[in-house]
PDB file of C-alpha atoms in Angstrom:
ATOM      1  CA  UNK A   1      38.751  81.595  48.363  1.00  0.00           C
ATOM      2  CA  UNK A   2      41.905  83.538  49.786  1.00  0.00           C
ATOM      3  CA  UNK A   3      43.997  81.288  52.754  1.00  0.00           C
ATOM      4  CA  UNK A   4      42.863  82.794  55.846  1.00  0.00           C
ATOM      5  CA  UNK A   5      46.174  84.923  57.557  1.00  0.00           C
ATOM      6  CA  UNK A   6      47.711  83.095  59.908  1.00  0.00           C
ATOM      7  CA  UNK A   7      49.463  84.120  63.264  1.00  0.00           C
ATOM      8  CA  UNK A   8      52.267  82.581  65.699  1.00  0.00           C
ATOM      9  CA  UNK A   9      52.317  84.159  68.876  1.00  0.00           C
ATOM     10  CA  UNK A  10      55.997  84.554  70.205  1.00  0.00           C
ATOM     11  CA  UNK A  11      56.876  84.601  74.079  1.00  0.00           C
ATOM     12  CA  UNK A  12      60.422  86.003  74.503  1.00  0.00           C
ATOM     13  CA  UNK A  13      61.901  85.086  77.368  1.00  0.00           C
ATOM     14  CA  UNK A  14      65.576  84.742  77.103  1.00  0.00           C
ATOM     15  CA  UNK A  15      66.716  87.610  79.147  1.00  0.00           C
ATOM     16  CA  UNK A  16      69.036  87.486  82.195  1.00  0.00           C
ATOM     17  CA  UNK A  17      66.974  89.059  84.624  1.00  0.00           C
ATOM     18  CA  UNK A  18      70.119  90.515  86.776  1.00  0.00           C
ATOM     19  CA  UNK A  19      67.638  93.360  88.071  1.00  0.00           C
ATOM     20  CA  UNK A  20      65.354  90.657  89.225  1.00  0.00           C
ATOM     21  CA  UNK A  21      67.803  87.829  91.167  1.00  0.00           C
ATOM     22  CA  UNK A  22      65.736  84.737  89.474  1.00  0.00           C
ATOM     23  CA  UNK A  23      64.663  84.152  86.071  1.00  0.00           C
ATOM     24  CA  UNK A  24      61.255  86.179  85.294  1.00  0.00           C
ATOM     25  CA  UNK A  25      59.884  83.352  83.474  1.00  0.00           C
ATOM     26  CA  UNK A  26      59.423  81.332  86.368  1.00  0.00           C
ATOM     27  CA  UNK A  27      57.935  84.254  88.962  1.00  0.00           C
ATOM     28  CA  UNK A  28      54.434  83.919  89.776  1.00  0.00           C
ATOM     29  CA  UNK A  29      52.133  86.793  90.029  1.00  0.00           C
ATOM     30  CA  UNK A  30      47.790  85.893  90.995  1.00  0.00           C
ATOM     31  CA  UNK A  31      49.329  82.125  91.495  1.00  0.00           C
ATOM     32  CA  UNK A  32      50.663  81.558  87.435  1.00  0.00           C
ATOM     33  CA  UNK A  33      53.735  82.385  86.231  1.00  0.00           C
ATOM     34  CA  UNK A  34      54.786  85.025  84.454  1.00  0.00           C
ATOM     35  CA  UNK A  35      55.358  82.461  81.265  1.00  0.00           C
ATOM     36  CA  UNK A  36      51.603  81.860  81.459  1.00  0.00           C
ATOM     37  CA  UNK A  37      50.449  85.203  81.903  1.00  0.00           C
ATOM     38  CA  UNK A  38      52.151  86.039  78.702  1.00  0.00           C
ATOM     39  CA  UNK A  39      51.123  82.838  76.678  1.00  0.00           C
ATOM     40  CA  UNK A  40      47.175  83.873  78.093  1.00  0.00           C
ATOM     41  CA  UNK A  41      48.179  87.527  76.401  1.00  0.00           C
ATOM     42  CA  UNK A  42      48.913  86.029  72.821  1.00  0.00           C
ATOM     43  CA  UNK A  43      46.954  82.042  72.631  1.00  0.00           C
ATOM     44  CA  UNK A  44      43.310  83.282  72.078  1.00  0.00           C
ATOM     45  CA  UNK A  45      44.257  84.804  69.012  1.00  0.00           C
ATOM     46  CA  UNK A  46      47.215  82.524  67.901  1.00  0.00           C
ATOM     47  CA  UNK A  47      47.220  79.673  65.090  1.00  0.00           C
ATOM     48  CA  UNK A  48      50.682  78.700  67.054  1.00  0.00           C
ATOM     49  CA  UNK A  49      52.651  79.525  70.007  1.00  0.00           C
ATOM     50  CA  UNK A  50      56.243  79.724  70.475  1.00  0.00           C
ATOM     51  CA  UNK A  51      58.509  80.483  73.717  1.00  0.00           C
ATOM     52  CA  UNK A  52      62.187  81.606  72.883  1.00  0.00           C
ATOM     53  CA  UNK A  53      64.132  80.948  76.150  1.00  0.00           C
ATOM     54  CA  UNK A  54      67.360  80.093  77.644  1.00  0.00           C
ATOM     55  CA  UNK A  55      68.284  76.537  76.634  1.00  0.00           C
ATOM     56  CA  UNK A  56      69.068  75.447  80.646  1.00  0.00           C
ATOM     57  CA  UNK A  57      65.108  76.523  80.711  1.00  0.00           C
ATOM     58  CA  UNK A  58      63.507  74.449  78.355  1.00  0.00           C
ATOM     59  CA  UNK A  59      62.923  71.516  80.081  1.00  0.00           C
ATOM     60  CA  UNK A  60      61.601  73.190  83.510  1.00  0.00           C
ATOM     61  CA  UNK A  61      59.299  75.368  81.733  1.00  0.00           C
ATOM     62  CA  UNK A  62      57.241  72.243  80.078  1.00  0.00           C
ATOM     63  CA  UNK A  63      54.670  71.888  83.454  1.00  0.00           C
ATOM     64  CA  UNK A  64      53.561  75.237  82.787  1.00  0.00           C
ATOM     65  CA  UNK A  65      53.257  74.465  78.442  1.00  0.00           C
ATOM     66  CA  UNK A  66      50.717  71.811  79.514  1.00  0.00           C
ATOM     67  CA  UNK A  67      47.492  73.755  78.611  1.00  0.00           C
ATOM     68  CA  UNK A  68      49.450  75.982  75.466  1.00  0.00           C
ATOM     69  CA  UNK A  69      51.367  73.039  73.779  1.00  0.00           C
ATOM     70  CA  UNK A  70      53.951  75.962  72.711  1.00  0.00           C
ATOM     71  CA  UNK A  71      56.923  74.838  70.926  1.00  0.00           C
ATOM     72  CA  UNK A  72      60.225  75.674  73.430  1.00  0.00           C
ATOM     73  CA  UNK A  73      62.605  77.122  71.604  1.00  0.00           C
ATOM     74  CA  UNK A  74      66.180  78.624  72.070  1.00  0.00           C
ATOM     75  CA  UNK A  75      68.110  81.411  69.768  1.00  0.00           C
ATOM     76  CA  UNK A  76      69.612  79.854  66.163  1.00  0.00           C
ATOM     77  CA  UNK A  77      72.932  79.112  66.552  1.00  0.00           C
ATOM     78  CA  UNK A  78      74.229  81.738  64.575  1.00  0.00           C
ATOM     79  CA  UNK A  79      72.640  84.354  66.492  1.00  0.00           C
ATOM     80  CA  UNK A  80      72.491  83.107  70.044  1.00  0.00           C
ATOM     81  CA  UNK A  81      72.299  85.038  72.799  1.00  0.00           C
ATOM     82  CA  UNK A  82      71.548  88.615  70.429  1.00  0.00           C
ATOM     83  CA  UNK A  83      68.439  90.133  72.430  1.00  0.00           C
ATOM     84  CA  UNK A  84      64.796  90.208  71.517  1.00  0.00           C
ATOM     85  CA  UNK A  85      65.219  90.893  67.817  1.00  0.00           C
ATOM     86  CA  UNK A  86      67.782  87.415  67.678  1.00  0.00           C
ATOM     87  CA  UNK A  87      64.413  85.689  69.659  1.00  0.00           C
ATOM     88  CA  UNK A  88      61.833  87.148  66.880  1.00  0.00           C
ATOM     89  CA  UNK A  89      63.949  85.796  64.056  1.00  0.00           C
ATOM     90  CA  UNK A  90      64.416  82.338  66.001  1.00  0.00           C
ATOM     91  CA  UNK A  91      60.508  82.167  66.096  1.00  0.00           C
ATOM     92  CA  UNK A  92      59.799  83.200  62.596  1.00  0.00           C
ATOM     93  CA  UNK A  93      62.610  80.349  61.426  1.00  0.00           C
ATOM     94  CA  UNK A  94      60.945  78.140  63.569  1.00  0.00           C
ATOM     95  CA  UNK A  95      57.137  78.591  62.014  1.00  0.00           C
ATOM     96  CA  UNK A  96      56.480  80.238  58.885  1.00  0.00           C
ATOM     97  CA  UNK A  97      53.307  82.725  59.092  1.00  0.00           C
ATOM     98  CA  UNK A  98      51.726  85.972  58.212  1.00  0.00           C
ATOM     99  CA  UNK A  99      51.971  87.456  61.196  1.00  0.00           C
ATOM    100  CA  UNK A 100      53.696  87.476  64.980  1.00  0.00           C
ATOM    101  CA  UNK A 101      52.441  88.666  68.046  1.00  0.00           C
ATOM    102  CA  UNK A 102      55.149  89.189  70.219  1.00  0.00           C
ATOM    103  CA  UNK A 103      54.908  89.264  73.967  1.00  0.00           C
ATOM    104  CA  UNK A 104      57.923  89.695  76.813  1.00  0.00           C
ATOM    105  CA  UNK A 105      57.493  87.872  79.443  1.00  0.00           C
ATOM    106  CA  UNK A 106      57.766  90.946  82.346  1.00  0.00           C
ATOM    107  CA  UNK A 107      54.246  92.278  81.962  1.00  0.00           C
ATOM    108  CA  UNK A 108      52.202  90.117  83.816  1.00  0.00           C
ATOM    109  CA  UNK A 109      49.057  92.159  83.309  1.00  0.00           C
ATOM    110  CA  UNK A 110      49.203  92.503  79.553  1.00  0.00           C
ATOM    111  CA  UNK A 111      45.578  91.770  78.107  1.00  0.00           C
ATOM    112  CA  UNK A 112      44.641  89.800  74.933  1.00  0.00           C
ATOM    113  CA  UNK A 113      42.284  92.668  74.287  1.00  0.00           C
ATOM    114  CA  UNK A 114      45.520  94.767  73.228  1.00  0.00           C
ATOM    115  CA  UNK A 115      46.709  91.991  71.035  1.00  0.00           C
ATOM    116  CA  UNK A 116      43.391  91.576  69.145  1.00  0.00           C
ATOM    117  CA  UNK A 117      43.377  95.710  68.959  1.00  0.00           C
ATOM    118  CA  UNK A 118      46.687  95.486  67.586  1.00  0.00           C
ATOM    119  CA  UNK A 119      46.300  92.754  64.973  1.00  0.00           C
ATOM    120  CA  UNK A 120      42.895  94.205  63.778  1.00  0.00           C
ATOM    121  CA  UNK A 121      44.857  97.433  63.004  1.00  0.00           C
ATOM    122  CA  UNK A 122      47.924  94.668  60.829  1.00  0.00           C
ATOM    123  CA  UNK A 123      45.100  92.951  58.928  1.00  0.00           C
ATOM    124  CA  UNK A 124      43.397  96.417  57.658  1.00  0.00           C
ATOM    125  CA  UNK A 125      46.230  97.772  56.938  1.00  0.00           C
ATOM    126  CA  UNK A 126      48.737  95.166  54.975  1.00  0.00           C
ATOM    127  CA  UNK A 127      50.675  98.525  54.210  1.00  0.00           C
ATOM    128  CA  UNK A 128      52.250  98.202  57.625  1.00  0.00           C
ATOM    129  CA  UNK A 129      55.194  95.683  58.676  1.00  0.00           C
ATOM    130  CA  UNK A 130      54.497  96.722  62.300  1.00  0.00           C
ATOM    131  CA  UNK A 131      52.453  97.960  65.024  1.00  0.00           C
ATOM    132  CA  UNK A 132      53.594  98.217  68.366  1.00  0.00           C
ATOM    133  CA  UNK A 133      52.379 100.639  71.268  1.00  0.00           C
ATOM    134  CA  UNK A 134      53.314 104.002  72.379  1.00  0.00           C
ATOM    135  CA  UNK A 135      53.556 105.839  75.600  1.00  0.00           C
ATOM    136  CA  UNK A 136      54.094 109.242  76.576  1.00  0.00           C
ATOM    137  CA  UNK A 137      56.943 108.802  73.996  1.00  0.00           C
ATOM    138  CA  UNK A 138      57.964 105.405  75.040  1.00  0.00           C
ATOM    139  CA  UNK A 139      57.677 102.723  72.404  1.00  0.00           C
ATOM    140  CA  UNK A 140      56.962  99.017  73.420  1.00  0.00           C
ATOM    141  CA  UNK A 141      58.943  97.448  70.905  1.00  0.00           C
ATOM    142  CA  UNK A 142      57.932  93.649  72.499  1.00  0.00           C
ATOM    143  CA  UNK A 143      54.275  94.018  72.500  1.00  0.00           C
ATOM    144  CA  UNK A 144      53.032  94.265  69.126  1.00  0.00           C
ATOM    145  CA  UNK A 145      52.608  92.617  65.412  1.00  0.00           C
ATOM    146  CA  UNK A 146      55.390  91.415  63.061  1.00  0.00           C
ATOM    147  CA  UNK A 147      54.712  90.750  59.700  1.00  0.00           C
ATOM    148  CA  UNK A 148      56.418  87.900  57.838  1.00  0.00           C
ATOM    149  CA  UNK A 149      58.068  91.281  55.579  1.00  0.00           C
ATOM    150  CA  UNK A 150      60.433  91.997  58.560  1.00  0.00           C
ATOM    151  CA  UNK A 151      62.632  88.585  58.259  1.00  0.00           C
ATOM    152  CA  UNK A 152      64.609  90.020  55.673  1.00  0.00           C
ATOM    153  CA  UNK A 153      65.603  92.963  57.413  1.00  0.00           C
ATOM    154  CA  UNK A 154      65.806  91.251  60.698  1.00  0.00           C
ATOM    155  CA  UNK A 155      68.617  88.240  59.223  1.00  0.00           C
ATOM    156  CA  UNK A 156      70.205  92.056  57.230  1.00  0.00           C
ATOM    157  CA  UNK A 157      70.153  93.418  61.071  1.00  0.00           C
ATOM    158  CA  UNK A 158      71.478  90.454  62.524  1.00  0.00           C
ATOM    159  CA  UNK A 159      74.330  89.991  60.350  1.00  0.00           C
ATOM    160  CA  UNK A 160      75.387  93.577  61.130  1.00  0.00           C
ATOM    161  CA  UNK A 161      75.193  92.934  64.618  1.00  0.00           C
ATOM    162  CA  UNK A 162      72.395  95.194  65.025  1.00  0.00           C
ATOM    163  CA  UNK A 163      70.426  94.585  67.779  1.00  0.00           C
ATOM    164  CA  UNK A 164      68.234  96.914  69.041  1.00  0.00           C
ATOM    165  CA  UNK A 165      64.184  96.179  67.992  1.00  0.00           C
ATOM    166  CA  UNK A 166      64.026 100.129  67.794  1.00  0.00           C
ATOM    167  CA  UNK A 167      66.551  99.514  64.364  1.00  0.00           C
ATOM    168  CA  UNK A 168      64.265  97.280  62.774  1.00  0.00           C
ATOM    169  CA  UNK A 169      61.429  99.554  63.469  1.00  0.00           C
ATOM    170  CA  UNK A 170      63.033 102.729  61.625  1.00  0.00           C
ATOM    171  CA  UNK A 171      64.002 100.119  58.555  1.00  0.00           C
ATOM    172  CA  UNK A 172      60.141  99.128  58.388  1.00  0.00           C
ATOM    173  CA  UNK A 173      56.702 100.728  57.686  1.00  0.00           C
ATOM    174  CA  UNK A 174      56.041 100.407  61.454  1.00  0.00           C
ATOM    175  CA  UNK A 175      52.408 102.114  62.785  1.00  0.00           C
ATOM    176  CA  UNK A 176      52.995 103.342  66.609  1.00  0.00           C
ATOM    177  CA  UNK A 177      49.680 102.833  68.070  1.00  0.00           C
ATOM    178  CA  UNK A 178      49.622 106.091  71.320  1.00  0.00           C
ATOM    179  CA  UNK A 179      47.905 104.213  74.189  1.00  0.00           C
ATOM    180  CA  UNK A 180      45.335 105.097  76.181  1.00  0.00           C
ATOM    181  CA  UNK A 181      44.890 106.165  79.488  1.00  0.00           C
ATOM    182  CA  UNK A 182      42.819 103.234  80.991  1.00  0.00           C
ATOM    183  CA  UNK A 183      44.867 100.870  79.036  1.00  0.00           C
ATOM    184  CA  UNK A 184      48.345 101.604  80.526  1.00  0.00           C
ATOM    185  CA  UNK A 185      48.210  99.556  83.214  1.00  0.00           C
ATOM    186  CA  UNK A 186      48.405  96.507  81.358  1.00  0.00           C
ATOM    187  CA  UNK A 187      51.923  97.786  80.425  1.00  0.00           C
ATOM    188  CA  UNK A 188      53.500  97.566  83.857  1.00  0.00           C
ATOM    189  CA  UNK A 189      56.842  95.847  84.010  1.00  0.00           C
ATOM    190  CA  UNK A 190      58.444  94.210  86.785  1.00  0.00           C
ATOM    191  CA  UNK A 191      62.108  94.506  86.882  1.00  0.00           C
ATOM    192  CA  UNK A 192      62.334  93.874  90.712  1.00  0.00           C
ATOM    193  CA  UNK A 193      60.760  91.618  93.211  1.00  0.00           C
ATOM    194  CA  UNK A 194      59.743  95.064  94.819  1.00  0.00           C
ATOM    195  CA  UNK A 195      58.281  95.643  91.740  1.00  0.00           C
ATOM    196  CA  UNK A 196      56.424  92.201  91.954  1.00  0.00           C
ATOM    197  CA  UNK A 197      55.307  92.734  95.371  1.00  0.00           C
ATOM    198  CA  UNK A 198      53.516  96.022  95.067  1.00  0.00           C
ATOM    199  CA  UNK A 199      51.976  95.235  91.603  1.00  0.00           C
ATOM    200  CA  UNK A 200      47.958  95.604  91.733  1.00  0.00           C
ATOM    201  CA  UNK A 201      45.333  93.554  90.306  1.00  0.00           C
TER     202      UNK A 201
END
């Protein structure tokens, strides 16, 4: 019998949040923070969990790991501090899997249903190295499924201090899943605490 795929799901968090004033990770949006909304996005369909943050934030974020038991994590030494794609490698160094759902930590509305959507679409089709949502023309490149194929070109990125998510994406077999209508509101991101304050149930 074939080993059943497994899955990490990766919370990336490390970001500045100038825009914001405070760190985003911390906000609270329906009375949980915006760490939790984003572990709830990825856990149901998760084998692991992992949060890449700032190190200063490791410690202050464990009252809110209580019911995900994710492993805390900050950017590999050798790549600290190198956006999002420096974060996904961090995670897949961290656990070894066959695939990662990755999740920022800004959309507080993001639904599990997209995840499961998503990861359906990665397991029928082992062609692809990634799917990741599309909007009007807008890709999403932190919502969506890594395979364990893009670690190769994410260190090859990496070490030639490409950053952007987008490069990886035109290096890999990547499927851009359009969204729908009814489903872009789980896409909303808050870059402001104006933002925060007028965003809906």
């Amino acid at each position: 019998m074939d080993k059943p795929m497994s899955c990490v799901g990766v919370v990336i968090a490390g970001g500045k949040s100038r825009r914001f004033g405070s760190p985003k990770v911390f906000a609270e949006w329906n009375n949980k923070t915006f760490f939790e909304h984003s572990m709830n996005s990825i856990a149901p369909l998760s084998d692991n969990l992992i949060a890449v943050v700032r190190e200063e934030w490791i410690q202050a974020l464990q009252p809110y790991n209580i019911n995900y038991n994710a492993e805390i994590i900050t950017d590999i030494d050798s790549f600290k501090g190198n956006g999002p794609l420096a974060g996904i490698y961090s995670a897949m160094m961290q656990i070894k899997a066959d695939y990662y759902l990755v999740s920022p930590c800004d959309m507080p509305r993001m639904s599990s249903s997209m995840y499961e959507k998503w990861l359906k679409i990665a397991m029928d089709h082992p062609e692809y190295d990634c799917v990741v949502p599309l909007w009007e023309g807008k890709v999403y490149p932190l919502n969506g499924v890594y395979k364990r194929t893009c670690f190769p070109d994410i260190e090859t990125c990496l070490r030639n201090q490409t950053y952007k998510v987008l490069s990886l994406l035109k290096r890999k077999n990547t499927h851009y899943i359009e969204i729908s209508e009814d489903e872009e509101c789980f896409f909303h991101n808050v870059n402001t605490k104006e933002e925060l304050l007028n965003l809906t149930d």
